[in-house]
Amino acid sequence: DQRDQTKFRYSQDTRRKETKFKKYTNLLQSTERDAVDGRRVVEWEADMSAYSKKTLNFEAFKLHLQHKNALNVRLAPLYNKYLSRKLRLGNYSRRQIT
């Protein structure tokens, strides 16, 4: 039967367009260029790459958690802004729809 053989293609690019991924990413990156305590957000987040969250060494993991908590406290006002929360919610809901 012809109807049983019909297949739909759903590409990654189609999903990106439906979720407005590129638009939201560009908007969030433009806000991350703002300075927090004299440094850009990207620089603050890049510092976290020095601390592995996958380590089995408990002391190293505690150090990672301490730096992560300090970073969260420092960057919380930026990520709690209305635009950031709105974009995250829109991104989540569109991913659930697709």
Coordinates of N, CA and C in Angstrom, one line a residue:
D1 N 0.8 -1.2 0.0 CA 0.0 0.0 0.0 C 0.9 1.2 0.0
Q2 N 0.5 2.2 -0.8 CA 1.3 3.5 -0.9 C 1.4 4.3 0.4
R3 N 0.3 4.3 1.1 CA 0.3 5.1 2.4 C 1.2 4.5 3.4
D4 N 1.4 3.2 3.4 CA 2.3 2.6 4.4 C 3.8 2.9 4.1
Q5 N 4.1 3.3 2.9 CA 5.4 3.5 2.5 C 5.8 5.0 2.6
T6 N 4.9 5.9 3.0 CA 5.2 7.3 3.1 C 6.1 7.5 4.3
K7 N 7.2 8.2 4.1 CA 8.1 8.5 5.2 C 8.3 10.0 5.3
F8 N 8.5 10.5 6.4 CA 8.8 11.9 6.6 C 10.2 12.2 7.0
R9 N 10.8 13.2 6.4 CA 12.2 13.5 6.8 C 12.1 14.7 7.8
Y10 N 12.8 14.5 8.9 CA 12.9 15.6 9.9 C 14.4 15.9 10.2
S11 N 14.9 16.9 9.5 CA 16.3 17.1 9.6 C 16.7 18.0 10.9
Q12 N 17.9 18.0 11.2 CA 18.4 18.8 12.3 C 18.2 20.3 12.0
D13 N 18.3 20.7 10.8 CA 18.1 22.1 10.4 C 16.7 22.5 10.6
T14 N 15.7 21.6 10.3 CA 14.3 21.9 10.5 C 14.1 22.1 12.0
R15 N 14.6 21.2 12.8 CA 14.5 21.4 14.3 C 15.1 22.7 14.8
R16 N 16.2 23.1 14.3 CA 16.8 24.3 14.7 C 16.0 25.5 14.4
K17 N 15.3 25.4 13.2 CA 14.5 26.5 12.8 C 13.2 26.6 13.6
E18 N 12.6 25.4 14.0 CA 11.4 25.4 14.8 C 11.6 25.9 16.2
T19 N 12.8 25.6 16.7 CA 13.1 25.9 18.1 C 13.7 27.3 18.2
K20 N 14.0 28.0 17.1 CA 14.7 29.3 17.0 C 16.0 29.2 17.8
F21 N 16.7 28.1 17.7 CA 17.9 27.9 18.4 C 19.0 29.0 18.2
K22 N 19.2 29.3 16.9 CA 20.3 30.2 16.5 C 20.0 31.6 17.0
K23 N 18.7 32.0 16.9 CA 18.3 33.4 17.3 C 18.5 33.5 18.8
Y24 N 18.1 32.5 19.6 CA 18.2 32.6 21.0 C 19.6 32.5 21.5
T25 N 20.4 31.7 20.8 CA 21.8 31.6 21.2 C 22.5 32.9 20.9
N26 N 22.3 33.6 19.8 CA 22.9 34.9 19.6 C 22.5 35.9 20.6
L27 N 21.2 35.9 21.0 CA 20.7 36.9 22.0 C 21.4 36.6 23.4
L28 N 21.5 35.4 23.8 CA 22.2 35.1 25.0 C 23.7 35.4 25.0
Q29 N 24.3 35.1 23.9 CA 25.7 35.5 23.8 C 26.0 37.0 23.8
S30 N 25.0 37.7 23.3 CA 25.2 39.2 23.3 C 25.1 39.7 24.7
T31 N 24.3 39.0 25.6 CA 24.2 39.4 27.0 C 25.4 39.0 27.7
E32 N 26.0 37.9 27.3 CA 27.2 37.4 28.0 C 28.5 38.2 27.7
R33 N 28.4 39.1 26.8 CA 29.5 40.1 26.6 C 29.6 41.1 27.7
D34 N 28.5 41.3 28.4 CA 28.5 42.3 29.5 C 29.5 41.9 30.6
A35 N 30.0 42.9 31.2 CA 31.0 42.7 32.2 C 30.4 42.5 33.6
V36 N 30.9 41.5 34.3 CA 30.5 41.3 35.7 C 31.7 41.3 36.5
D37 N 31.8 42.3 37.4 CA 33.0 42.5 38.3 C 34.3 42.6 37.4
G38 N 34.2 43.3 36.3 CA 35.4 43.7 35.5 C 35.8 42.6 34.5
R39 N 35.1 41.5 34.4 CA 35.4 40.5 33.5 C 34.1 40.1 32.7
R40 N 34.3 39.6 31.5 CA 33.1 39.1 30.7 C 32.6 37.7 31.3
V41 N 31.4 37.4 31.1 CA 30.8 36.2 31.6 C 31.5 35.0 31.0
V42 N 31.9 35.1 29.7 CA 32.6 34.0 29.0 C 33.9 33.7 29.8
E43 N 34.6 34.7 30.2 CA 35.8 34.5 30.9 C 35.6 33.8 32.3
W44 N 34.5 34.2 33.0 CA 34.2 33.6 34.3 C 33.9 32.1 34.1
E45 N 33.1 31.8 33.0 CA 32.7 30.4 32.8 C 33.9 29.6 32.3
A46 N 34.8 30.2 31.6 CA 36.0 29.5 31.1 C 36.9 29.1 32.2
D47 N 36.9 29.8 33.3 CA 37.7 29.5 34.5 C 37.3 28.2 35.1
M48 N 36.0 27.9 35.0 CA 35.5 26.6 35.5 C 36.0 25.4 34.8
S49 N 36.6 25.5 33.6 CA 37.1 24.3 32.9 C 38.3 23.8 33.6
A50 N 38.9 24.5 34.5 CA 40.1 24.0 35.2 C 39.7 23.0 36.3
Y51 N 38.4 23.0 36.7 CA 38.0 22.1 37.7 C 37.1 21.0 37.1
S52 N 37.5 19.8 37.3 CA 36.7 18.7 36.7 C 35.6 18.3 37.6
K53 N 34.4 18.2 37.0 CA 33.2 17.7 37.7 C 33.1 16.2 37.7
K54 N 34.0 15.5 36.9 CA 33.9 14.1 36.7 C 34.9 13.3 37.6
T55 N 35.7 14.1 38.4 CA 36.7 13.4 39.2 C 36.2 12.5 40.3
L56 N 37.0 11.5 40.6 CA 36.6 10.6 41.7 C 37.3 11.0 43.0
N57 N 38.2 12.0 42.9 CA 38.9 12.5 44.1 C 37.9 13.4 44.8
F58 N 37.6 13.1 46.0 CA 36.5 13.9 46.7 C 37.0 15.3 47.0
E59 N 38.3 15.5 47.3 CA 38.7 16.8 47.6 C 38.7 17.7 46.4
A60 N 39.1 17.1 45.2 CA 39.0 17.9 44.0 C 37.6 18.2 43.6
F61 N 36.7 17.3 43.9 CA 35.2 17.6 43.6 C 34.7 18.7 44.5
K62 N 35.1 18.7 45.8 CA 34.7 19.7 46.7 C 35.2 21.1 46.2
L63 N 36.4 21.1 45.7 CA 37.0 22.4 45.2 C 36.1 22.8 44.0
H64 N 35.8 21.9 43.1 CA 34.9 22.2 42.0 C 33.6 22.8 42.5
L65 N 33.0 22.2 43.5 CA 31.7 22.7 44.0 C 31.8 24.1 44.6
Q66 N 32.9 24.3 45.3 CA 33.1 25.6 45.9 C 33.2 26.7 44.8
H67 N 34.0 26.5 43.8 CA 34.1 27.4 42.7 C 32.8 27.6 41.9
K68 N 32.1 26.5 41.7 CA 30.8 26.6 41.0 C 29.8 27.4 41.8
N69 N 29.7 27.2 43.1 CA 28.8 28.0 43.9 C 29.2 29.5 43.9
A70 N 30.5 29.8 44.0 CA 30.9 31.2 44.0 C 30.6 31.8 42.6
L71 N 30.7 31.0 41.6 CA 30.4 31.6 40.2 C 28.9 31.8 40.1
N72 N 28.1 30.8 40.6 CA 26.6 31.0 40.5 C 26.2 32.2 41.3
V73 N 26.8 32.5 42.4 CA 26.4 33.7 43.2 C 26.7 34.9 42.4
R74 N 27.9 34.9 41.8 CA 28.3 36.1 41.1 C 27.5 36.3 39.8
L75 N 27.1 35.3 39.1 CA 26.4 35.4 37.8 C 24.9 35.3 37.9
A76 N 24.4 35.0 39.1 CA 22.9 34.9 39.3 C 22.1 36.1 38.8
P77 N 22.6 37.3 39.2 CA 21.8 38.5 38.7 C 21.7 38.6 37.2
L78 N 22.7 38.2 36.5 CA 22.7 38.2 35.0 C 21.7 37.2 34.5
Y79 N 21.7 35.9 35.0 CA 20.9 34.9 34.5 C 19.5 34.9 35.0
N80 N 19.2 35.8 36.0 CA 17.9 35.9 36.6 C 17.1 37.1 35.9
K81 N 17.7 37.7 35.0 CA 17.1 38.8 34.3 C 15.9 38.3 33.5
Y82 N 14.9 39.1 33.2 CA 13.7 38.7 32.5 C 14.0 38.1 31.1
L83 N 14.9 38.7 30.3 CA 15.1 38.2 29.0 C 15.7 36.9 29.0
S84 N 16.7 36.6 29.9 CA 17.3 35.3 30.0 C 16.4 34.2 30.4
R85 N 15.5 34.5 31.3 CA 14.5 33.5 31.8 C 13.5 33.3 30.7
K86 N 13.1 34.3 30.0 CA 12.1 34.2 28.9 C 12.7 33.3 27.8
L87 N 13.9 33.5 27.4 CA 14.5 32.8 26.3 C 14.7 31.3 26.7
R88 N 15.1 31.0 27.9 CA 15.2 29.6 28.4 C 13.9 28.9 28.4
L89 N 12.8 29.6 28.8 CA 11.5 29.0 28.9 C 11.0 28.7 27.4
G90 N 11.2 29.7 26.5 CA 10.8 29.5 25.2 C 11.5 28.4 24.5
N91 N 12.8 28.3 24.7 CA 13.6 27.3 24.2 C 13.2 25.9 24.7
Y92 N 12.9 25.8 25.9 CA 12.4 24.5 26.5 C 11.1 24.1 25.9
S93 N 10.1 25.0 25.9 CA 8.8 24.7 25.4 C 8.8 24.3 23.9
R94 N 9.6 25.0 23.1 CA 9.7 24.6 21.7 C 10.4 23.3 21.5
R95 N 11.3 22.9 22.3 CA 12.0 21.6 22.2 C 11.0 20.5 22.6
Q96 N 10.1 20.8 23.5 CA 9.1 19.8 23.9 C 8.0 19.6 22.7
I97 N 7.7 20.7 22.0 CA 6.7 20.6 21.0 C 7.3 19.8 19.8
T98 N 8.6 20.0 19.4 CA 9.1 19.3 18.3 C 9.4 17.9 18.5

